[in-house]
Coordinates of C-alpha atoms in Angstrom, one line a residue:
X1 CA 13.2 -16.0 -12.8
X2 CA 9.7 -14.9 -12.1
X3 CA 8.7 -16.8 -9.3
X4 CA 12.1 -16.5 -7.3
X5 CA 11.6 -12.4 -8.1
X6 CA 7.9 -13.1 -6.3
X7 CA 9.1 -15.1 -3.8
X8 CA 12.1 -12.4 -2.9
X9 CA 8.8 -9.8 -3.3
X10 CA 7.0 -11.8 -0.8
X11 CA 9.6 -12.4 2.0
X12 CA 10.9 -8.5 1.7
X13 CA 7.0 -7.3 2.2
X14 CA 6.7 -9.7 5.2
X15 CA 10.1 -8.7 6.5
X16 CA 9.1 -4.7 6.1
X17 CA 5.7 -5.9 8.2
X18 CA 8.0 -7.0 10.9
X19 CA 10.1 -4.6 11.0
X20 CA 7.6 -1.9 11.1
X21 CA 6.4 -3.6 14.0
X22 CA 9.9 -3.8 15.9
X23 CA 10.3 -0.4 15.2
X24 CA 7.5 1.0 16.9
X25 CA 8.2 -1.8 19.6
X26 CA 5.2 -4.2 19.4
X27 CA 6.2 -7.6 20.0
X28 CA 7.4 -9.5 22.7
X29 CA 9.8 -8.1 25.6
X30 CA 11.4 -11.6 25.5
X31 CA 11.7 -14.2 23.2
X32 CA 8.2 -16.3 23.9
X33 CA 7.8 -17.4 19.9
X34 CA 9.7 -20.5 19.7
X35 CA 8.5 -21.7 23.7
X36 CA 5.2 -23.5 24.1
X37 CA 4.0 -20.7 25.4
X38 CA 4.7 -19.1 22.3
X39 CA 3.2 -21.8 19.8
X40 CA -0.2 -21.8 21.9
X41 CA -0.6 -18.2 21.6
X42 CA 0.1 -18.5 18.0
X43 CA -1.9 -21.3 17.1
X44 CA -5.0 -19.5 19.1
X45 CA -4.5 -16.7 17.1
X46 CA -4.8 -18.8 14.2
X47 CA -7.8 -20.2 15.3
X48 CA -9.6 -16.5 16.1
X49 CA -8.6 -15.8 12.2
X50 CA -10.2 -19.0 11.1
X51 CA -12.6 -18.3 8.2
X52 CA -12.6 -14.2 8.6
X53 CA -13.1 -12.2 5.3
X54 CA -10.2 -9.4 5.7
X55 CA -12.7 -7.2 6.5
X56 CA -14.1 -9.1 9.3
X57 CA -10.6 -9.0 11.4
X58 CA -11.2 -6.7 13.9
X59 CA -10.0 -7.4 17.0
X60 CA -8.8 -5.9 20.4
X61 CA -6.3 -7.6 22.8
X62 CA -7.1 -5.8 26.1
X63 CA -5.4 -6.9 29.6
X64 CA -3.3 -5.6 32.3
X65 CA 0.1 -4.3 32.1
X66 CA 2.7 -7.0 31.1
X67 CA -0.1 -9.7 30.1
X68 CA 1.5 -10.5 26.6
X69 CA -0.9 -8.0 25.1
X70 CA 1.9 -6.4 21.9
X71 CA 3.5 -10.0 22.1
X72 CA 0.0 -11.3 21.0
X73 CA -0.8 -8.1 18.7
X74 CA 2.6 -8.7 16.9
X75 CA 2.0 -12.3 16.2
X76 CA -1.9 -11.5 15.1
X77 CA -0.2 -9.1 12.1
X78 CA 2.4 -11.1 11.2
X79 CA -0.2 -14.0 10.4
X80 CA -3.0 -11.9 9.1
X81 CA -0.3 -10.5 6.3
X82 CA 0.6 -13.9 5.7
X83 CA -2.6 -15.3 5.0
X84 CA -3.5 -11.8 3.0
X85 CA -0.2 -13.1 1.2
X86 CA -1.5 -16.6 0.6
X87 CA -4.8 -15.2 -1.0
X88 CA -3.2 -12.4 -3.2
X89 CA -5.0 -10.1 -1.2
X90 CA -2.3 -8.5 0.5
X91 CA -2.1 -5.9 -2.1
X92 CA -5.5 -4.5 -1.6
X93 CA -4.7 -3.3 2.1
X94 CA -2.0 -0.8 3.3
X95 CA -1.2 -1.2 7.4
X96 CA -0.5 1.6 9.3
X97 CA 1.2 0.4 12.5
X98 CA 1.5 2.7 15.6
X99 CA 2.4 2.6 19.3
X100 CA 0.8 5.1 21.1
X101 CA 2.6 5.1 24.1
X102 CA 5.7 6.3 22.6
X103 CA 3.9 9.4 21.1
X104 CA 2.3 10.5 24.2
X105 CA 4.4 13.1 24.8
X106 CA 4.0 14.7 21.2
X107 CA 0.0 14.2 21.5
X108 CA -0.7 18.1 21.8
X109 CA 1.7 19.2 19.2
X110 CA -0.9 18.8 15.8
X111 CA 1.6 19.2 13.6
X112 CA 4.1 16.5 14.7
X113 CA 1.1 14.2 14.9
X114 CA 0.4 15.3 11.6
X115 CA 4.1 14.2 10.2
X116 CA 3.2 11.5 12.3
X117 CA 0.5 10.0 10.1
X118 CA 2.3 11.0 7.0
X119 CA 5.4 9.4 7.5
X120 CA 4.0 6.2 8.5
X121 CA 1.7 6.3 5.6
X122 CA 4.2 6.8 3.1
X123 CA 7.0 4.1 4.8
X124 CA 4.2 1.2 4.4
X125 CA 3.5 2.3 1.0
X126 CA 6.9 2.0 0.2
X127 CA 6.9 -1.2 1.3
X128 CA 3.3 -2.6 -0.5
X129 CA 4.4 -0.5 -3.8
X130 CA 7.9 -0.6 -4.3
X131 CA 7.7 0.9 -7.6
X132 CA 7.0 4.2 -5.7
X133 CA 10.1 4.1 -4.1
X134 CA 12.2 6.7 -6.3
X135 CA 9.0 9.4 -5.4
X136 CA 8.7 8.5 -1.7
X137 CA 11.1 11.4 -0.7
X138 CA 9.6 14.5 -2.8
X139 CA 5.6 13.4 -2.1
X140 CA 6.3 13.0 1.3
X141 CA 7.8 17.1 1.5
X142 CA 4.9 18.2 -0.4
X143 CA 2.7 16.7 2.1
X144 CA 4.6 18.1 4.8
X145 CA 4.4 21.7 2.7
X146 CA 0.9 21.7 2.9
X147 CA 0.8 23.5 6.9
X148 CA 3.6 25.4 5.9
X149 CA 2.9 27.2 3.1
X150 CA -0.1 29.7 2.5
X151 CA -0.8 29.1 -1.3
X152 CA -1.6 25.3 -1.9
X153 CA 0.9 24.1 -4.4
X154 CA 0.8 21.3 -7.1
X155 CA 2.5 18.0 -6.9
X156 CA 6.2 18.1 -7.4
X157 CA 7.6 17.2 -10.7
X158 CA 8.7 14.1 -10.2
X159 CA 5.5 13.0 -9.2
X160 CA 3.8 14.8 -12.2
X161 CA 5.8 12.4 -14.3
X162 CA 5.0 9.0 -12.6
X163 CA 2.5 7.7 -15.0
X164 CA 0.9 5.4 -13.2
X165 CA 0.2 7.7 -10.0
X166 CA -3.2 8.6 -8.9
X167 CA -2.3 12.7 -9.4
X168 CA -6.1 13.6 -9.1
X169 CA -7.0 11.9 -6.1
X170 CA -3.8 12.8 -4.0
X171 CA -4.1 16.4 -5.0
X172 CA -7.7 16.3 -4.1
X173 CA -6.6 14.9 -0.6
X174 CA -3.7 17.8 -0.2
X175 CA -6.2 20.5 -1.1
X176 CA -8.7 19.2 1.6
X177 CA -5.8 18.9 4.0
X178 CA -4.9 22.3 3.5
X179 CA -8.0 24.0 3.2
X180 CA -8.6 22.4 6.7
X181 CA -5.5 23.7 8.2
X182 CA -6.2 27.7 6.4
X183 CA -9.6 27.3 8.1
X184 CA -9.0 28.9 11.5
X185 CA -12.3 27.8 13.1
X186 CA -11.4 24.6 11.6
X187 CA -9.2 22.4 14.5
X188 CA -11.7 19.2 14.9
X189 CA -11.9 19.1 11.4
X190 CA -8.3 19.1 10.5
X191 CA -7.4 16.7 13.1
X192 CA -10.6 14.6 11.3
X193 CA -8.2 14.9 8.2
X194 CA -5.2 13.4 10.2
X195 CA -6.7 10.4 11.6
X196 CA -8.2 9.6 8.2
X197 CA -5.2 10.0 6.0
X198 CA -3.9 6.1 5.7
X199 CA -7.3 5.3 5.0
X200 CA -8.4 7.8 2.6
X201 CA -4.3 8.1 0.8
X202 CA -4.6 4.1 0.8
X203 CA -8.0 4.2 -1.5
X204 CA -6.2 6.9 -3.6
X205 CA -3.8 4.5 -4.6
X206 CA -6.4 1.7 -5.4
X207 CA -6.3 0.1 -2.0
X208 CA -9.6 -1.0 -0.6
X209 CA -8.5 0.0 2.8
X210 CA -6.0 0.9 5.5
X211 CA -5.6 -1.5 8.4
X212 CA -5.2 0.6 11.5
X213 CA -2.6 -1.4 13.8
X214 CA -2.9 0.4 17.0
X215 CA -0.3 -0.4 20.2
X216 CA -1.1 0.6 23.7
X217 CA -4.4 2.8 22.7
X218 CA -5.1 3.8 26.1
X219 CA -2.1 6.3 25.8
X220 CA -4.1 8.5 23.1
X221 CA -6.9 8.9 25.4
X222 CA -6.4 12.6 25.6
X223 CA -7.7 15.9 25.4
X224 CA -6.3 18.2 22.8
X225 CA -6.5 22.0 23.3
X226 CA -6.4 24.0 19.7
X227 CA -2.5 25.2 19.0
X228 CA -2.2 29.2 18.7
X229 CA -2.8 28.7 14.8
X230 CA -6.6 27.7 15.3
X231 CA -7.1 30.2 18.5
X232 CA -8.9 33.4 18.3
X233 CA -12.0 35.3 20.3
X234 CA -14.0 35.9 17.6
X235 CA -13.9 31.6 16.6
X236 CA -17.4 30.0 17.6
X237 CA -14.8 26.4 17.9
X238 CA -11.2 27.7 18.3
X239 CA -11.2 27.3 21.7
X240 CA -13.2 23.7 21.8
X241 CA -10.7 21.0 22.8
X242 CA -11.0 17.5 21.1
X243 CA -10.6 14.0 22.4
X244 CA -8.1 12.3 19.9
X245 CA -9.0 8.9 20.9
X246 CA -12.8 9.8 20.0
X247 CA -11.8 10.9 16.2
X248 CA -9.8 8.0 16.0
X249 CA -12.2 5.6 17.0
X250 CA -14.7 7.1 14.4
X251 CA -11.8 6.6 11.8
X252 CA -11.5 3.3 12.2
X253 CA -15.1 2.4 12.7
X254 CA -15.5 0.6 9.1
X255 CA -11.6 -0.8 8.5
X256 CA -10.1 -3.6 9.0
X257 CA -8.1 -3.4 13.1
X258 CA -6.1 -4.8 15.3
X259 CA -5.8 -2.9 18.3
X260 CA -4.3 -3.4 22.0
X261 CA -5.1 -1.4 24.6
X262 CA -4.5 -1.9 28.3
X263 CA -7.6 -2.7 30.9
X264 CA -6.9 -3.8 34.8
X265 CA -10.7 -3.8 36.0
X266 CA -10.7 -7.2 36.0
X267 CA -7.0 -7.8 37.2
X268 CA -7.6 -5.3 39.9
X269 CA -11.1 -7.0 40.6
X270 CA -9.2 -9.9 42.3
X271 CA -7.9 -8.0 45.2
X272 CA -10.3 -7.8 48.4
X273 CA -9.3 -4.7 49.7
X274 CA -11.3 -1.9 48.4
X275 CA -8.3 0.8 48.3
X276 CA -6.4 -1.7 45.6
X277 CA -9.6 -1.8 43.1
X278 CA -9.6 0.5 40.3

């Protein structure tokens, strides 16, 4: 029964993917996949893909709102898993999918963006390591223990006795984490530590990268002041505020991406009255 069990494997993975995607809302607003419209769009994106090296697929879908920008995003991961299925290379690169415009609002609060990154993190690796599934639960609250509790504690049991967990690297990573988050001069570099995480937890685990899957990036354009745990007088950076988008553009600056963001300067270019140009 092995190659029905991989089969099953690979259409559950693919499925997660996709799901994933609908859940953060990236895909199309209407059902354009099965009209020509549709087949063009995916058989351009095919053709961008052509002869890339995972590595190499780095791409950002920019246009005005309601161009087609998450419907072409959506259909660019769906096929770049596929052909990362195709190669067996799909299980050397964990994706971390996000829409940014429905976190805007939480944007200032660090440590919701913070439970943010973990619990995307851990639901993909759920999916690309399904043998992790029973441990999910208790690593995900130790990771979530470590802004919460003063003394840095060690990995829960259950994890302990996972033998084929990487318990030296992830501590490593929760140590830094907290360290980061004790130091109160420390803001920039904890939210440094945040944007970073799917990466760095994905080589933990033996992948050779994250693949940052970013929705509507122009929403995390935006300043963040430090929270009351990082402020104080006598802090040479408490009160420095940092551009999220900045950090994450750093973190991504050597992974694999795909990444829409909207841009009306040339939309807007069209009109001839001056008062309608952005």
């Amino acid at each position: 029964m092995s190659e029905s069990l991989r089969k099953l494997t690979a259409d559950t993975q693919i499925s997660t993917i996709e799901n994933a995607l609908i859940n953060n809302y990236i895909g199309p607003s209407c059902n354009v996949l099965s009209s020509p419209t549709g087949t063009e769009a995916q058989a351009w994106m095919m053709e961008q893909f052509k002869g890339l090296m995972p590595n190499e697929y780095r791409f950002v879908i920019t246009g005005p709102t309601q161009s087609g920008k998450s419907t072409l995003l959506s259909m660019g991961v769906s096929i770049f898993y596929q052909k990362l299925q195709l190669t067996g290379e799909n299980s050397n690169y964990l994706f971390f999918p996000l829409n940014w415009r429905l976190q805007q609002i939480y944007l200032d609060d660090v440590v919701k963006l913070y439970s943010l990154f973990i619990n995307t993190t851990l639901k993909m690796l759920r999916n690309a390591r399904m043998e992790l599934i029973p441990i999910i639960f208790p690593l995900k609250q130790w990771f979530l223990s470590l802004i919460t509790q003063q003394v840095f504690q060690p990995l829960p049991p259950q994890v302990i006795h996972y033998t084929t967990f990487p318990h030296d690297a992830i501590t490593e990573l929760g140590k830094s984490i907290h360290n980061k988050w004790s130091n109160r001069d420390g803001f920039r570099d904890f939210l440094h530590e945040i944007v970073n995480f799917p990466d760095r937890f994905a080589k933990a685990f033996g992948f050779i990268s994250a693949v940052y899957i970013y929705d509507h990036f122009d929403n995390c354009g935006y300043e963040i002041s430090p929270p009351e745990h990082f402020q104080n007088d006598n802090l040479v950076n408490a009160s420095t505020p940092v551009v999220l988008s900045d950090l994450i553009c750093e973190s991504i600056e050597t992974n694999p991406f795909l990444i829409a963001s909207q841009n009306d300067t040339d939309f807007f270019s069209l009109f001839s009255i001056e008062d309608y140009r952005q």
